[in-house]
Coordinates of C-alpha atoms in Angstrom, one line a residue:
M55 CA 113.0 123.7 89.5
K56 CA 110.2 121.1 89.6
L57 CA 106.7 122.2 89.1
T58 CA 104.2 120.0 91.2
L59 CA 101.1 120.2 93.0
W60 CA 102.5 120.3 96.5
T61 CA 106.1 121.5 97.4
Y62 CA 107.5 121.4 100.9
E63 CA 109.5 124.5 100.5
G64 CA 108.8 127.6 98.3
P65 CA 111.7 129.5 96.3
P66 CA 114.7 131.7 98.4
H67 CA 112.7 134.5 98.1
V68 CA 109.8 133.3 100.2
G69 CA 112.6 132.4 102.9
A70 CA 113.6 135.9 103.0
M71 CA 110.1 137.4 103.3
R72 CA 109.9 135.1 106.4
V73 CA 112.4 137.0 108.0
A74 CA 111.3 140.6 106.9
T75 CA 107.8 139.7 107.7
G76 CA 108.8 138.5 111.1
M77 CA 111.0 141.5 112.1
K78 CA 110.0 145.2 112.8
D79 CA 111.0 148.5 110.8
V80 CA 112.8 145.9 107.8
H81 CA 111.4 146.4 104.2
Y82 CA 111.9 144.1 101.6
V83 CA 112.2 145.3 97.9
L84 CA 111.6 142.4 95.7
H85 CA 112.3 142.7 92.0
A86 CA 109.7 140.3 90.6
P87 CA 107.2 139.9 88.2
Q88 CA 103.3 140.6 88.8
G89 CA 102.8 136.9 89.3
D90 CA 105.3 136.6 92.0
T91 CA 103.2 138.7 94.4
Y92 CA 101.2 135.4 95.6
A93 CA 103.9 134.9 98.4
D94 CA 102.2 137.8 100.8
L95 CA 99.1 135.5 100.8
L96 CA 100.8 132.7 102.9
F97 CA 101.3 135.2 105.4
T98 CA 97.8 137.1 105.6
M99 CA 96.2 134.2 105.0
I100 CA 97.9 131.0 106.5
E101 CA 99.6 132.8 109.5
R102 CA 96.4 134.9 109.7
R103 CA 98.7 138.0 110.5
N104 CA 96.8 141.4 110.7
H105 CA 99.4 143.4 108.4
R106 CA 100.7 142.5 105.0
P107 CA 104.2 141.5 104.7
P108 CA 106.5 144.6 104.2
V109 CA 107.5 143.8 100.8
T110 CA 107.6 146.0 97.6
F111 CA 107.4 144.1 94.5
T112 CA 108.6 146.0 90.9
T113 CA 105.6 143.8 89.4
F114 CA 107.4 144.2 85.7
Q115 CA 105.4 142.7 82.8
A116 CA 106.3 140.8 79.9
S117 CA 106.2 144.7 78.1
D118 CA 108.8 145.6 80.4
L119 CA 111.3 143.3 79.3
G120 CA 112.3 145.1 76.1
G121 CA 112.6 148.4 78.2
D122 CA 114.5 149.6 81.4
T123 CA 113.8 147.1 84.0
A124 CA 116.6 148.6 86.1
N125 CA 115.3 152.0 86.6
L126 CA 112.1 150.3 87.3
F127 CA 113.7 148.8 90.0
K128 CA 115.0 151.7 91.5
R129 CA 111.8 153.9 91.3
A130 CA 110.5 151.0 93.5
A131 CA 113.2 151.1 95.8
Q132 CA 113.1 154.9 96.4
G133 CA 109.3 154.9 96.5
A134 CA 109.4 151.9 99.2
Y135 CA 111.9 154.0 101.5
D136 CA 110.2 157.4 101.1
R137 CA 106.6 155.8 101.9
F138 CA 107.8 153.3 104.8
K139 CA 111.0 154.9 106.3
P140 CA 112.4 151.7 107.6
Q141 CA 115.7 151.3 109.7
A142 CA 117.2 148.8 107.3
M143 CA 116.1 147.8 103.6
I144 CA 117.1 144.3 101.8
V145 CA 116.7 144.1 98.1
G146 CA 116.8 141.2 96.1
A147 CA 115.5 139.0 93.1
S148 CA 112.7 136.2 92.9
C149 CA 113.6 133.2 90.7
T150 CA 112.1 134.7 87.6
A151 CA 113.9 138.3 87.8
E152 CA 116.9 136.4 88.7
L153 CA 117.2 135.5 84.8
I154 CA 117.2 138.9 83.8
Q155 CA 120.5 139.8 85.7
D156 CA 119.5 143.5 86.9
D157 CA 121.7 143.2 89.9
P158 CA 119.3 144.7 92.8
G159 CA 122.2 145.5 95.2
G160 CA 124.0 147.3 93.1
L161 CA 121.4 149.6 91.9
A162 CA 119.9 150.3 95.5
S163 CA 123.8 151.2 96.5
T164 CA 123.6 154.0 93.7
L165 CA 120.4 155.2 95.2
G166 CA 122.2 156.5 98.7
L167 CA 119.3 155.8 100.9
P168 CA 119.6 156.7 104.5
C169 CA 119.6 153.6 106.0
P170 CA 121.4 150.3 105.7
V171 CA 120.7 148.5 102.3
V172 CA 121.5 144.6 102.1
P173 CA 121.8 143.3 99.5
L174 CA 120.4 139.2 99.0
D175 CA 122.6 136.6 96.9
L176 CA 119.5 134.1 96.7
P177 CA 120.6 131.3 93.9
S178 CA 116.4 130.5 93.2
Y179 CA 117.8 127.3 90.8
S180 CA 119.7 125.7 93.4
R181 CA 118.5 126.7 96.9
K182 CA 115.3 127.0 98.5
E183 CA 112.9 128.5 100.9
N184 CA 114.6 127.5 104.5
F185 CA 118.3 128.5 102.8
G186 CA 116.7 131.7 101.9
A187 CA 115.4 132.5 105.4
D188 CA 118.7 131.5 106.7
E189 CA 120.9 133.5 104.4
T190 CA 118.8 136.6 104.8
F191 CA 119.1 136.4 108.3
H192 CA 123.2 135.7 108.4
A193 CA 123.4 139.0 105.8
L194 CA 121.2 141.3 108.1
V195 CA 123.5 140.3 111.2
R196 CA 126.5 140.6 109.7
A197 CA 125.5 143.8 108.1
L198 CA 123.9 145.2 111.4
A199 CA 125.6 143.5 114.4
Q200 CA 128.2 145.7 116.3
P201 CA 131.0 145.3 118.7
C202 CA 129.7 145.9 122.2
E203 CA 130.5 145.0 125.7
R204 CA 128.7 142.1 127.4
T205 CA 125.4 142.7 129.5
R206 CA 126.4 142.8 133.1
E207 CA 123.9 140.1 134.0
V208 CA 124.3 136.7 132.1
S209 CA 122.1 136.7 128.8
C210 CA 121.7 135.0 125.8
N211 CA 120.0 135.5 122.3
I212 CA 117.4 133.3 121.2
L213 CA 118.0 132.8 117.1
G214 CA 116.1 131.5 114.7
A215 CA 112.3 132.1 114.8
T216 CA 110.5 133.8 112.0
A217 CA 107.3 134.7 110.4
L218 CA 105.4 131.4 109.0
G219 CA 107.4 129.3 111.0
F220 CA 105.8 126.1 112.9
R221 CA 104.9 127.4 116.1
H222 CA 107.9 129.8 116.4
R223 CA 105.8 132.3 118.5
D224 CA 104.8 130.2 121.0
D225 CA 108.4 128.0 121.3
V226 CA 110.0 131.8 121.8
T227 CA 107.7 132.4 124.9
E228 CA 108.1 129.1 126.4
I229 CA 112.4 129.0 126.3
A230 CA 112.5 132.6 127.3
T231 CA 110.4 131.8 130.3
L232 CA 112.5 128.6 130.9
L233 CA 115.7 130.7 130.4
R234 CA 114.6 133.7 132.6
S235 CA 113.4 131.0 135.6
M236 CA 117.2 129.8 135.3
G237 CA 118.2 133.5 136.2
I238 CA 119.5 134.4 132.6
A239 CA 118.3 137.4 130.6
I240 CA 117.3 137.7 127.0
N241 CA 119.1 139.9 125.3
V242 CA 117.5 139.7 122.0
A243 CA 115.1 137.2 120.2
A244 CA 115.7 137.5 116.7
P245 CA 114.7 137.8 113.7
L246 CA 110.7 137.2 114.9
D247 CA 109.9 140.8 116.6
A248 CA 113.2 142.4 116.3
S249 CA 114.3 145.3 114.8
P250 CA 117.4 146.4 112.9
E251 CA 118.6 148.2 116.1
D252 CA 118.0 145.1 118.4
L253 CA 120.4 143.1 115.6
K254 CA 123.0 145.5 116.3
R255 CA 123.0 144.6 120.2
L256 CA 123.3 141.2 119.3
P257 CA 126.9 141.0 120.1
A258 CA 126.5 141.8 124.0
A259 CA 125.0 139.0 124.7
H260 CA 127.0 136.1 126.4
F261 CA 126.4 133.1 124.2
N262 CA 123.0 132.4 121.5
V263 CA 120.5 129.7 121.8
L264 CA 119.8 128.2 118.4
L265 CA 116.1 126.8 118.1
Y266 CA 116.0 126.3 114.4
P267 CA 119.0 125.3 112.7
E268 CA 117.2 125.4 109.3
T269 CA 116.7 129.7 109.9
G270 CA 119.6 130.6 112.2
E271 CA 122.5 128.4 111.9
G272 CA 124.5 130.7 109.7
A273 CA 124.1 133.4 112.0
A274 CA 124.9 131.6 114.9
R275 CA 128.1 130.4 113.7
W276 CA 129.0 134.0 112.4
L277 CA 128.2 135.1 115.8
E278 CA 130.5 132.4 117.2
K279 CA 133.5 133.6 114.6
T280 CA 133.1 137.2 115.2
H281 CA 132.0 137.9 118.4
A282 CA 132.9 134.9 120.4
Q283 CA 129.6 133.7 121.3
P284 CA 129.1 129.9 121.4
W285 CA 125.6 128.5 121.0
T286 CA 123.7 125.7 121.9
K287 CA 123.7 122.3 120.1
T288 CA 120.8 120.8 121.7
T289 CA 116.9 121.2 120.3
P290 CA 114.6 121.4 123.3
I291 CA 111.8 119.5 121.8
G292 CA 110.5 116.5 124.3
A293 CA 111.2 116.2 128.2
Q294 CA 114.6 114.2 128.0
A295 CA 115.9 116.9 125.1
T296 CA 114.4 119.9 127.5
R297 CA 116.5 118.5 130.5
E298 CA 119.4 118.2 128.3
F299 CA 118.8 121.7 126.7
I300 CA 119.2 123.0 130.4
A301 CA 122.3 121.4 131.3
E302 CA 123.6 122.8 128.1
V303 CA 122.5 126.0 129.1
A304 CA 123.5 125.8 132.5
A305 CA 127.3 125.2 131.5
L306 CA 127.6 127.8 129.2
A307 CA 125.9 130.5 132.0
G308 CA 127.4 129.2 134.9
V309 CA 123.9 128.7 136.7
S310 CA 122.2 125.8 138.3
P311 CA 120.7 123.8 135.9
Q312 CA 117.8 122.8 138.8
V313 CA 114.3 124.1 137.3
D314 CA 110.8 123.7 138.2
E315 CA 109.1 120.8 136.4
T316 CA 105.6 120.8 138.3
N317 CA 103.7 121.7 135.0
L318 CA 106.0 118.8 133.1
R319 CA 102.9 115.8 132.8
Q320 CA 103.9 114.1 129.6
P321 CA 106.2 111.3 131.2
W322 CA 103.7 109.9 133.7
W323 CA 101.0 110.5 131.3
S324 CA 103.0 108.3 128.8
A325 CA 103.5 105.6 131.6
S326 CA 99.7 105.6 132.7
V327 CA 97.5 102.6 132.3
D328 CA 95.5 104.8 129.9
S329 CA 98.8 105.1 127.6
T330 CA 99.9 101.7 127.8
Y331 CA 97.6 100.3 124.7
L332 CA 99.2 102.5 122.5
T333 CA 102.7 100.9 123.2
N334 CA 104.7 100.0 120.0
K335 CA 102.1 101.7 117.9
R336 CA 104.1 101.9 114.3
V337 CA 105.0 105.6 113.5
F338 CA 106.2 106.9 110.4
I339 CA 108.0 110.4 110.8
F340 CA 108.8 113.1 108.2
G341 CA 109.0 117.0 107.9
D342 CA 112.4 119.1 108.3
A343 CA 115.2 117.6 109.8
T344 CA 115.1 119.4 113.6
H345 CA 111.8 118.3 113.9
A346 CA 111.6 114.9 112.4
M347 CA 114.8 114.1 114.4
A348 CA 113.3 115.1 117.9
A349 CA 110.0 113.6 117.2
A350 CA 111.5 110.3 116.3
R351 CA 113.6 110.4 120.1
V352 CA 110.1 111.5 121.6
A353 CA 108.0 109.0 119.9
R354 CA 110.3 106.0 120.9
D355 CA 112.1 107.0 124.1
E356 CA 109.2 108.8 125.6
I357 CA 105.9 107.6 124.5
G358 CA 106.8 103.9 123.6
F359 CA 106.1 104.0 119.6
E360 CA 107.9 101.9 117.1
V361 CA 109.9 104.4 114.9
V362 CA 109.1 102.5 111.0
G363 CA 110.0 105.3 108.9
L364 CA 112.3 108.7 109.1
G365 CA 112.8 111.2 106.8
C366 CA 113.2 114.8 106.0
Y367 CA 112.8 117.2 102.8
N368 CA 115.6 119.9 103.6
R369 CA 118.7 118.1 101.9
E370 CA 121.2 120.6 103.7
F371 CA 120.5 118.0 106.6
A372 CA 120.8 114.6 104.7
R373 CA 124.2 113.6 106.9
P374 CA 122.6 114.1 110.4
M375 CA 119.6 112.7 109.2
R376 CA 120.8 109.8 107.6
A377 CA 122.9 109.3 111.3
C378 CA 119.9 109.5 113.5
A379 CA 118.0 106.9 111.4
K380 CA 120.8 104.6 111.6
E381 CA 119.9 104.8 115.3
Y382 CA 116.7 103.5 114.5
G383 CA 117.9 100.4 112.3
L384 CA 116.1 102.8 109.3
E385 CA 117.4 104.1 106.1
A386 CA 116.4 107.7 105.8
L387 CA 114.1 109.3 103.5
I388 CA 115.8 112.4 102.1
S389 CA 113.4 113.6 99.4
D390 CA 111.6 116.8 98.2
D391 CA 108.8 114.4 96.6
Y392 CA 105.6 113.7 98.2
L393 CA 104.9 110.5 95.9
D394 CA 108.2 109.2 97.4
V395 CA 106.8 110.1 101.0
E396 CA 103.4 108.5 100.0
A397 CA 105.4 105.1 98.6
A398 CA 107.6 105.0 101.4
I399 CA 104.5 105.4 103.9
I400 CA 102.3 102.8 102.2
A401 CA 105.5 100.5 102.4
A402 CA 106.2 100.8 106.1
A403 CA 102.0 100.7 106.8
P404 CA 102.1 102.5 110.0
E405 CA 99.7 103.3 112.4
L406 CA 100.5 106.8 112.6
I407 CA 101.9 109.5 110.9
L408 CA 104.0 112.7 112.0
G409 CA 104.2 115.2 109.2
T410 CA 103.8 118.0 107.6
Q411 CA 100.5 119.1 106.1
M412 CA 101.2 117.2 103.2
E413 CA 101.4 113.7 104.9
R414 CA 98.2 114.8 106.5
H415 CA 96.3 114.5 103.2
I416 CA 98.6 111.4 102.2
A417 CA 96.9 110.2 105.7
K418 CA 93.2 111.0 104.9
R419 CA 93.4 109.1 101.6
L420 CA 94.8 106.2 103.5
G421 CA 93.0 106.3 106.4
I422 CA 95.8 106.5 108.9
A423 CA 95.8 108.5 111.9
C424 CA 98.1 111.7 111.7
A425 CA 99.5 114.9 113.5
V426 CA 101.6 117.6 112.2
I427 CA 105.2 118.2 113.7
S428 CA 106.6 120.2 111.0
A429 CA 106.1 123.2 108.2
P430 CA 104.7 123.3 106.0
V431 CA 101.6 124.0 107.4
H432 CA 98.0 125.1 106.6
V433 CA 96.2 127.3 108.8
Q434 CA 94.6 125.1 111.6
D435 CA 98.5 124.9 112.4
F436 CA 98.6 128.4 113.7
P437 CA 95.9 128.2 116.5
A438 CA 94.8 131.2 118.8
R439 CA 95.8 129.3 121.9
Y440 CA 99.5 128.6 123.5
S441 CA 100.6 125.6 121.7
P442 CA 104.4 125.6 121.6
Q443 CA 106.1 121.9 120.7
M444 CA 109.3 123.0 122.6
G445 CA 110.1 123.2 126.7
F446 CA 108.2 121.3 129.4
E447 CA 104.9 122.5 128.4
G448 CA 105.6 121.8 124.6
A449 CA 106.1 118.1 125.5
N450 CA 102.9 118.0 127.1
V451 CA 101.5 119.6 124.2
L452 CA 103.3 116.8 121.9
F453 CA 101.8 114.1 123.9
D454 CA 98.2 115.1 123.5
T455 CA 98.8 115.8 119.8
W456 CA 100.1 112.7 119.0
I457 CA 98.0 110.6 121.4
H458 CA 94.6 111.9 120.2
P459 CA 94.3 110.8 116.8
L460 CA 95.0 106.9 118.1
V461 CA 92.6 107.3 120.7
M462 CA 89.9 108.5 118.3
G463 CA 90.8 105.9 116.0
L464 CA 90.3 103.2 118.8
E465 CA 86.9 104.4 118.9
E466 CA 86.1 104.1 115.7
H467 CA 87.7 100.9 115.6
L468 CA 85.5 99.9 118.4
L469 CA 82.2 101.1 117.4
T470 CA 83.0 98.9 114.0
M471 CA 84.2 96.1 115.7
F472 CA 80.6 96.1 117.8
R473 CA 78.6 97.3 114.9
E474 CA 76.2 94.3 115.2
D475 CA 75.2 95.2 119.0
F476 CA 72.1 96.5 120.3
E477 CA 74.0 99.7 121.3
F478 CA 76.3 100.5 118.6
H479 CA 74.5 98.9 115.3
D480 CA 74.4 101.7 112.5
A481 CA 70.3 102.2 112.9
A482 CA 70.8 103.3 116.3
G483 CA 72.4 106.7 115.8
P484 CA 74.9 108.3 118.3
S485 CA 74.8 107.0 121.7
H486 CA 74.0 110.6 123.2
H487 CA 71.0 110.8 120.8
G488 CA 69.0 108.5 122.6
G489 CA 65.7 109.5 120.7
K490 CA 67.2 107.4 117.5
A491 CA 67.3 104.4 119.2
T492 CA 64.0 102.1 119.0
P493 CA 63.5 100.9 122.5
A494 CA 62.2 97.4 123.4
P495 CA 58.9 96.2 124.3
V496 CA 58.6 97.3 128.3
Q497 CA 57.0 93.9 128.6
Q498 CA 60.4 92.1 126.8
I499 CA 62.3 93.8 129.5
L500 CA 60.3 93.3 132.7
E501 CA 58.5 90.0 132.3
P502 CA 60.9 87.5 131.0
T503 CA 59.4 84.3 131.5
A504 CA 60.9 81.7 134.1
N505 CA 61.1 79.0 131.0
A506 CA 63.1 81.9 129.0
A507 CA 65.7 82.8 131.5
T508 CA 66.3 79.5 132.4
Q509 CA 67.1 78.5 128.8
M510 CA 69.5 81.7 128.4
I511 CA 71.3 80.4 131.8
E512 CA 71.8 76.7 130.3
A513 CA 72.6 77.9 127.0
A514 CA 75.2 80.4 128.5
Q515 CA 76.9 77.6 130.7
A516 CA 77.1 74.9 127.8
L517 CA 78.7 77.3 125.6
A518 CA 81.6 77.9 128.5
D519 CA 81.8 74.5 129.1
A520 CA 82.3 73.6 125.4
L521 CA 85.1 76.4 124.7
H522 CA 88.0 76.8 126.2
W523 CA 90.8 79.8 126.1
L524 CA 94.2 79.2 125.4
P525 CA 96.7 81.0 127.6
D526 CA 98.0 83.0 124.7
A527 CA 94.6 84.2 123.5
E528 CA 93.3 85.0 127.3
R529 CA 97.0 87.2 127.3
E530 CA 95.9 89.1 124.2
L531 CA 92.5 89.5 125.4
K532 CA 93.7 91.4 128.4
K533 CA 95.5 93.9 126.1
I534 CA 92.0 94.9 125.1
P535 CA 90.5 98.2 127.4
F536 CA 88.8 96.8 130.3
F537 CA 85.5 98.8 129.4
V538 CA 84.9 96.6 126.4
R539 CA 86.9 93.5 127.1
A540 CA 83.6 91.6 128.2
K541 CA 81.9 92.5 124.9
A542 CA 84.9 91.3 122.8
R543 CA 84.9 87.8 124.8
R544 CA 81.6 87.4 124.3
N545 CA 81.7 88.4 120.7
T546 CA 84.5 86.1 119.9
E547 CA 83.1 83.1 122.1
K548 CA 80.1 83.6 119.6
Y549 CA 82.2 83.6 116.7
A550 CA 83.7 80.0 117.7
A551 CA 80.6 78.8 118.6
E552 CA 78.9 79.6 114.8
K553 CA 82.4 78.3 113.4
G554 CA 82.3 75.2 115.5
V555 CA 85.8 75.9 117.2
T556 CA 86.3 74.6 121.0
Q557 CA 90.0 75.6 121.6
I558 CA 90.1 80.0 121.3
S559 CA 93.4 81.0 120.1
I560 CA 94.8 84.1 119.4
E561 CA 94.0 83.2 115.6
T562 CA 90.4 82.7 116.6
L563 CA 90.4 86.3 118.6
Y564 CA 91.6 88.1 115.5
E565 CA 89.1 86.3 113.2
A566 CA 86.1 87.3 115.5
K567 CA 87.4 90.9 115.2
A568 CA 87.9 90.8 111.7
H569 CA 84.0 89.1 111.2
Y570 CA 82.3 91.6 113.3
A571 CA 84.3 95.0 111.7
R572 CA 83.1 93.7 108.6

């Protein structure tokens, strides 16, 4: 394993904790040294949960390694059951405890606990967090799901959402609402907020909706093979993908694909005059494969950005990511080293980064606009408000989240461009703090002499007669928002006059822009 300042994924036992923490009445006994107990901070601090993860650590120390660590684990497992009385337990070892080879599954089986005990085989030195979550959910489903009759009404399971997942809570709510509006009942949503009793009922559904392949595909494949439940292949991120998801679900359920799109604003807003100045903005996208590939489609096809970089950190999805990047004329970046990602961003020179919390740090250092689209994330990406990424409301949220950094960047750019203007110069202070600006004398405003006024008019006319805007420069000028276009024209003409230029080209326009930005 590689030590680093930042990491995109933790070890696989953290993924197992994500499943256990998201579920109800499940307890995880983790054979781990004292130092590995840091993991529960991820949930209480970052996700701001109001309870600690349901995890018991054996917390052996160096002095215990010469003794009986196997009995230490057995005492911890028995004590955890006696205290918490879970419906099911999962047992496993952290990356450090794996080295002492105590076999938590075998040890737990000797205790005769009165609940299902599911052993986890998570190779810590070759696999990572998402694999750990996927394999843990798969193991629980395999152990608990029981053959049962299908529900009378058409129903489905929603699979893949976990604790510490990026907007998983809100995504499940959004998609469940969408499915119910189509007349489809929700049998079980798991693992998030599900219990072991719920997992027993999974085979009663007619099909499965897989929202997050990274953490739910193993269970979806097993349910298809063992209980003949097909599963959806479309991730409903963005307006177009949501419509395709609806069509796929309708075909599986035998219902109408017609749904209410009244609250979908993103397509119109993306095409509105306020957004056209963002067309062809260069965007670099990096995150988990599912979110990154979906974001690339939304960025190019729905908002009009130009995708100049695309990649993911989870190597299990390298093949589909490379195929996706090829559609954009790019070579996918498959790496879990944030320094590789930073180098690729610098080479691509984007105007917007869509990434994880680590790309947010990179963007801040490089002065590039950024929006977070994928785990790993920090506390600010677990908002109190409803903020899904999937479905029609998710498409609206994506528009707001991605556009706002560019809009703010535009405002800062304009303030810099016109910093010598009387209203925006540095000494004037914020425009809404009028008291900081120094007003001109009243006489200077109300009593200009006739000669001064005449001289100003004559000077302006002479300047207009001397300067000629070339057609390409005029077209470029029209791309500037109307509320500052006149000021940009005046500044460019002033710059041209000072430089003795009579014909204003695109080069002159950009030179003036650079001049006033300094």
